[in-house]
């Protein structure tokens, strides 16, 4: 299992540069690294001074790089899906549609990239995967996908089961889910593939919630807009269960003195803040030397802490004030709304199904009594 | 019908700042303007020095601003969908799921934002809508949605009709489509709602292809990475049929002289390039004065030109070289692949169904003979 690292921050704060520096540093320490670029623009390739491809290529000892191209991933996944369809369905109907003609719709970039990272991770060839994504809400939506998709599956399966539609749709949903998940199932039941899907999503959710597996770091310049955006993304990351391990303060302009570090420290407390020097052309060493130990993300507050004995759930929601956080109890689970994200609390069996009896927001923590 | 304007470019080149300047300038000319911010971070609100809301609010004469909040849009659309479901389905099954508990999945931001813009446009209250989105591939995926979704609907309806699945799914698809599209349909046929969907998508596609309706402008700084990204987005925009009207060269650093304008002009030929001065705090006038006439986007090359008499299709694909452009004929339509985008050519009846007999790529144009 690889350690997956990504950077969040306003555009132009140097996310791609830092992703390269981190990848180089891990590789120089003897870790087997995959640098996976998502943005389809030329940025990463230009900074690395090499053309990128849709499959990993070695660019230095221990260091491979890949460009996650959505159209290619879509084509490959479609062909696999068709193979599975032919295997599981008596009269396959998708075989006449070709992967090469499929256009890219919104959301496919994130879904396919997350799946590609999962597959690279599962191969066991890498100790570290550095994901250079858009580093904004888009990356958070991607990281939130396992938990949220799992909720949709849980909730709508219940609804469909109760309405009797499940049994009608099963013959179509089953091969589709089997194919997307690339798991073999037999029979016509909708239960087996949805359970398999839940297993995969649950593994993804657990990985994202575990800072030993996946961590994000904030990137900002001394610009107040960049600081505000980093702070916002910090809070929004908690809402998808992603641990933010620290802040990197990138001096894009050599004329800015280190005084700004003192200014931003209190904004991001209790996160460690690390200053990153201005990068001179082709000299990556000073940047690499300035990097923190990214594995120390385990020392910061977790997005969610569930205390079964005390019957409380505690959510770390930095960067928001009381008015920006909403607690909703309309469905069977408790919903937290903040940062244009909704999180449905999936509780352990002991607390499952309970309503909130009280809630308070204090010192960046929302504590809910059940 | 409003004129819809948006900016494309690397992060940190000043897209939000320019969106505000453009909105202010249109408003000062007496046009009724809506500035619609998509990014859920605090940037736009901080620059405008006012908190934003999920509904338009007036911040100056003729100027309204709205933050497109996905969770709010999702909730509203869901409630409408449920109303329609109750109206069209004998035993509605979605009524037990509440809009307030729905999490946001990848792609929803784009789909809901595009729909919100469509609705604001349809209201007729605005002459200009300035859309401040992520300004990258995400914005292009959004703009490409009507054409690509229309293709999926066309292609898969054919596949489903041939397989007999259409008639089984019709009772479920029909109320769903009717609800999403907010159009009333009667009967159990799948044809009526899909035709209605095609009409709406076709209107969207035509609007995006018409620079009198929708135009994008590139934003770059003198930084070579920003220039490369702008050039990439220029080409990628053509692939979704969006006209790019010109380039704005933003001097973020006062020390850079105007010499860089001469350097970037040939890179973006035949687009006009306009220099934007460095913005001093709270002084928007110099910025507004430097803006081009955004309505002149009609003078630049169109993404696609179809000549029925000569039996040729000509695609303007700047920023790509021959090796990056692929022509594929696997499905019933001709597919063009470039810039991690696939475009299926939807030809007029006279040319529909034809195969390419030849193709050449010369001077940024791919010309296909049919």
XYZ file of C-alpha atoms in Angstrom, chain A residues 38-176:
139
model
C -4.236 15.078 -13.523
C -4.485 18.506 -15.079
C -4.436 17.918 -18.810
C -2.489 21.099 -19.510
C 1.210 21.190 -20.343
C 2.379 22.479 -16.922
C 3.761 19.295 -15.369
C 5.527 18.193 -18.544
C 7.154 21.601 -19.002
C 8.384 21.717 -15.406
C 9.785 18.178 -15.726
C 11.158 19.009 -19.186
C 9.841 15.759 -20.636
C 6.717 14.822 -22.605
C 4.259 12.851 -20.479
C 2.377 9.732 -21.413
C -0.786 7.929 -20.369
C 1.302 5.117 -18.861
C 3.995 5.512 -16.175
C 7.478 6.165 -17.486
C 10.702 6.287 -15.508
C 12.348 9.701 -15.437
C 14.884 9.144 -12.633
C 15.914 6.310 -10.301
C 12.823 5.259 -8.280
C 10.735 7.934 -9.965
C 7.964 7.339 -12.496
C 5.559 9.884 -13.887
C 2.165 9.453 -15.545
C -0.393 11.835 -17.017
C -3.900 10.702 -16.089
C -5.651 11.251 -19.423
C -9.379 10.967 -19.009
C -10.152 10.052 -22.611
C -7.649 7.169 -22.473
C -8.885 5.961 -19.072
C -12.483 6.146 -20.280
C -11.678 4.099 -23.355
C -9.852 1.406 -21.361
C -12.551 1.153 -18.691
C -15.224 0.951 -21.354
C -13.545 -1.933 -23.127
C -13.227 -3.810 -19.800
C -16.870 -3.079 -19.064
C -17.874 -4.529 -22.432
C -15.872 -7.702 -21.788
C -17.671 -8.151 -18.480
C -21.022 -7.388 -20.040
C -20.456 -10.084 -22.664
C -19.576 -12.468 -19.846
C -22.541 -11.750 -17.585
C -25.386 -10.787 -19.862
C -27.067 -13.111 -22.325
C -27.708 -10.375 -24.865
C -25.048 -7.699 -24.414
C -26.167 -4.352 -25.777
C -23.116 -2.168 -25.196
C -20.848 -4.059 -27.555
C -21.798 -1.821 -30.481
C -20.492 1.302 -28.719
C -16.755 1.891 -28.977
C -14.515 3.321 -26.268
C -12.869 5.549 -28.832
C -16.057 7.484 -29.525
C -16.922 8.322 -25.927
C -16.730 12.004 -25.039
C -15.790 13.203 -21.576
C -18.588 14.494 -19.326
C -18.122 16.514 -16.104
C -17.145 14.262 -13.207
C -15.467 11.617 -15.342
C -12.043 13.188 -14.774
C -12.348 12.754 -11.018
C -13.994 9.344 -11.026
C -11.525 7.843 -13.469
C -8.483 9.436 -11.815
C -9.492 8.113 -8.404
C -9.954 4.656 -9.874
C -6.584 4.870 -11.644
C -4.839 5.830 -8.398
C -6.586 2.941 -6.642
C -5.308 0.569 -9.309
C -1.730 1.906 -9.205
C -1.841 1.570 -5.432
C -3.167 -1.991 -5.613
C -0.344 -3.054 -7.929
C 2.102 -2.651 -5.062
C 4.819 -1.161 -7.261
C 4.952 2.145 -5.395
C 5.726 3.274 -1.857
C 4.503 6.793 -2.538
C 2.035 8.236 -5.032
C 2.103 12.017 -5.386
C -1.133 13.176 -6.965
C -0.922 16.523 -8.742
C -4.578 17.380 -9.258
C -6.369 20.694 -9.506
C -5.842 21.048 -5.758
C -9.154 22.782 -5.157
C -12.767 21.790 -4.467
C -12.498 19.420 -7.482
C -9.838 17.360 -5.682
C -11.976 17.339 -2.543
C -15.042 16.164 -4.469
C -12.877 13.326 -5.796
C -11.643 12.389 -2.322
C -15.190 12.555 -0.969
C -16.507 10.247 -3.660
C -16.159 6.877 -1.857
C -18.068 8.078 1.212
C -20.727 9.990 -0.699
C -21.235 7.354 -3.380
C -21.509 4.771 -0.637
C -24.255 6.858 0.951
C -26.155 7.132 -2.356
C -25.876 3.388 -2.874
C -27.071 2.650 0.669
C -29.898 5.155 0.594
C -31.238 4.469 -2.877
C -30.956 0.718 -2.597
C -33.251 0.931 0.391
C -35.651 3.144 -1.563
C -35.548 0.912 -4.628
C -35.923 -2.263 -2.591
C -39.013 -0.867 -0.914
C -40.525 0.157 -4.234
C -39.963 -3.164 -5.999
C -37.966 -1.452 -8.728
C -34.781 -3.184 -7.591
C -35.798 -6.539 -8.995
C -36.717 -4.993 -12.348
C -33.453 -3.103 -12.658
C -31.214 -5.883 -11.302
C -30.434 -7.528 -14.645
C -29.104 -4.183 -15.957
C -27.471 -2.806 -12.855
C -25.733 -6.031 -11.979
C -23.479 -6.408 -15.055
C -22.843 -2.691 -15.070
